[in-house]
Coordinates of C-alpha atoms and ligand atoms in Angstrom, one line a residue:
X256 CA 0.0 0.0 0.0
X257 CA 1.2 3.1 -1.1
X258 CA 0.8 5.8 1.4
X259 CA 2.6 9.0 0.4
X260 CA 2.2 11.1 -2.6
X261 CA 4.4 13.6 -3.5
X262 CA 6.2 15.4 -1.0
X263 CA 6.2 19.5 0.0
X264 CA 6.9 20.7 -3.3
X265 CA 3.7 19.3 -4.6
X266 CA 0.9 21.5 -4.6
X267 CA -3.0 20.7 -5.5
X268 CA -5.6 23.8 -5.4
X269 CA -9.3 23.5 -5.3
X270 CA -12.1 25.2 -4.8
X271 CA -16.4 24.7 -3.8
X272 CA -19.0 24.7 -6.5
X273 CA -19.8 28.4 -6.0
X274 CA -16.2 29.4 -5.9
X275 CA -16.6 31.2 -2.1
X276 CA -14.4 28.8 -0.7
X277 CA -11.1 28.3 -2.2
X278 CA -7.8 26.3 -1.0
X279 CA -3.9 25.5 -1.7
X280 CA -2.5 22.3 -0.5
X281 CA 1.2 21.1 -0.5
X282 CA 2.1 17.5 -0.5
X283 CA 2.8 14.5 0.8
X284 CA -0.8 13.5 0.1
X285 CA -2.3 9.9 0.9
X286 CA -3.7 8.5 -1.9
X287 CA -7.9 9.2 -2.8
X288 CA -9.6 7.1 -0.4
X289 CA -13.3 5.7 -0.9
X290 CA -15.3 6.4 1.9
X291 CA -18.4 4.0 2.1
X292 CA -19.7 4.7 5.6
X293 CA -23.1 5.6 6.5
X294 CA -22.5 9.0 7.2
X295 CA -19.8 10.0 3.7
X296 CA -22.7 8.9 2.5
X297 CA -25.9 10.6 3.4
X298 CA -24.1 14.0 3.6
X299 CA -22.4 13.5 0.0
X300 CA -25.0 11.6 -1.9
X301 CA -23.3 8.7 -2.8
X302 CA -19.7 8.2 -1.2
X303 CA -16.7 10.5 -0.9
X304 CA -13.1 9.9 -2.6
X305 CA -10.9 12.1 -0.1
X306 CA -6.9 12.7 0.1
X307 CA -5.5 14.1 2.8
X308 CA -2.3 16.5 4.4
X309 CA -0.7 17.2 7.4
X310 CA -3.6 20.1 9.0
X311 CA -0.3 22.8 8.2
X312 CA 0.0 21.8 4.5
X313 CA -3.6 23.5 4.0
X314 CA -4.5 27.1 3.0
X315 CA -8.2 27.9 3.1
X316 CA -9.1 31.6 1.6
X317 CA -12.5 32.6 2.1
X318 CA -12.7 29.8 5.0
X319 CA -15.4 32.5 6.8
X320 CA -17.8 30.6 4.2
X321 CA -17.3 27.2 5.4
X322 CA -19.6 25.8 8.0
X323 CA -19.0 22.6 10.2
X324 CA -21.4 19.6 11.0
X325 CA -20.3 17.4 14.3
X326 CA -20.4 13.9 12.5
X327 CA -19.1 12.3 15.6
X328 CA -17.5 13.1 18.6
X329 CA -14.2 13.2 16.7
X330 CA -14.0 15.0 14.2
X331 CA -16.2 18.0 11.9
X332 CA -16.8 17.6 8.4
X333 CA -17.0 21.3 6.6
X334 CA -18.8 22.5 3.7
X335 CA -20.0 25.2 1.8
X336 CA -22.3 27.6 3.2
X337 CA -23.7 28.4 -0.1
X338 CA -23.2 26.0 -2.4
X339 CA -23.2 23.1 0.3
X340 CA -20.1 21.5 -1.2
X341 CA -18.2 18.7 1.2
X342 CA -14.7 20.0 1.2
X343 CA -12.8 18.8 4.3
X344 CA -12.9 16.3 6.9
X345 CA -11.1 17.4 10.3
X346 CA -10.4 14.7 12.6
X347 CA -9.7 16.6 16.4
X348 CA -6.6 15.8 16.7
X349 CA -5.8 18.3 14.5
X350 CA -2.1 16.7 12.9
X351 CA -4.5 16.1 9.4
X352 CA -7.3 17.0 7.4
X353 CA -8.9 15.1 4.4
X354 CA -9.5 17.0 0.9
X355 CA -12.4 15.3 -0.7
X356 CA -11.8 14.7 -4.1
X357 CA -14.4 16.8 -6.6
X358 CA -13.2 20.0 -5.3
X359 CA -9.6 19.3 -6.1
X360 CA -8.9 21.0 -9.7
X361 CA -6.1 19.1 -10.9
X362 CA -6.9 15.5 -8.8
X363 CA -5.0 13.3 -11.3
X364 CA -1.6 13.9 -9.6
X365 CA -2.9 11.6 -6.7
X366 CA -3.9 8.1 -7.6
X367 CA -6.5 6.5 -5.9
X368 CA -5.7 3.8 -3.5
X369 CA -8.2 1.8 -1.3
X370 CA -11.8 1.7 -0.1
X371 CA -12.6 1.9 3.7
X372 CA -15.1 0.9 5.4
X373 CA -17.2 -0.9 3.1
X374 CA -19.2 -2.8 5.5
X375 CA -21.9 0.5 5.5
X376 CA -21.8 0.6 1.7
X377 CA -25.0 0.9 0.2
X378 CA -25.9 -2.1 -2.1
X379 CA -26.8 -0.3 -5.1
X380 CA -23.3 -0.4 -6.2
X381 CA -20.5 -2.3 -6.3
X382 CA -17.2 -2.2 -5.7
X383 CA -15.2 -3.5 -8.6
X384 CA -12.2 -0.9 -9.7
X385 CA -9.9 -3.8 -8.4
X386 CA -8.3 -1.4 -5.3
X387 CA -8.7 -2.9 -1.9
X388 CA -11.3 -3.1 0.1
X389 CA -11.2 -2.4 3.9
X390 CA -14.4 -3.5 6.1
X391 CA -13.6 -0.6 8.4
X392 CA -11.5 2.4 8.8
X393 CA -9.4 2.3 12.1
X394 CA -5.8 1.1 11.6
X395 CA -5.5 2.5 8.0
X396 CA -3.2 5.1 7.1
Ligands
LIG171 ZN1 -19.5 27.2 -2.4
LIG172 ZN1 -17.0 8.1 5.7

């Protein structure tokens, strides 16, 4: 398993459907992770691909239109006041924070790696790109 993309002269920029929220991100990245659990995704719609940096590696501009949602008791996933986008997820321990994919503008530079927690996937699709597959999260990089 690959873990590390890049290292800190890699840079990815993104930005939220409206364009209120926009962000600069240096590397090394983890490779895109599919996110199958309940919560990726009712708040997303279907499930979230999501890289992730050290919490320092990430400049947000217009971050005073992001709003937070407690998902659990560890962590806040932000989005888009306006447009609603799901941008970040910000575990509170505050070393990392995970990019989700369709705002990144340029995402080919990370490959996609593994699939986590799959035992809350919904079963109107299936999982068949040939990456891993992880029952659960915990443990994973
Ligand atoms: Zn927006
Ligand atoms: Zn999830």
């Amino acid at each position: 398993m690959n873990t590390k993309v890049g290292t800190a002269e890699d840079r990815i920029t993104g930005h939220c459907a409206c364009g209120a929220v926009r962000f600069t991100a240096h590397g090394p990245f983890r490779p895109f992770v599919g996110c199958h659990c309940e919560s990726c995704r009712r708040q997303s719609g279907h499930f979230i691909m999501a890289t992730r940096c050290a919490a320092d590696a990430l400049e947000i501009s217009g971050e005073e239109n992001l709003s937070g949602w407690r998902a659990s008791e560890q962590s806040t996933r932000r989005f888009c006041k306006t447009c609603g986008a799901h941008m970040f997820w910000v575990p509170d321990d505050g070393s990392t924070v995970s990019i989700f994919a369709g705002c990144v503008d340029h995402p080919s530079i990370i490959p996609a790696g593994w699939h986590i927690h799959a035992s809350e996937k919904a079963d109107y699709y299936d999982l068949n790109d040939g990456l891993a597959v992880y029952p659960l999260g915990s443990g994973l990089p």
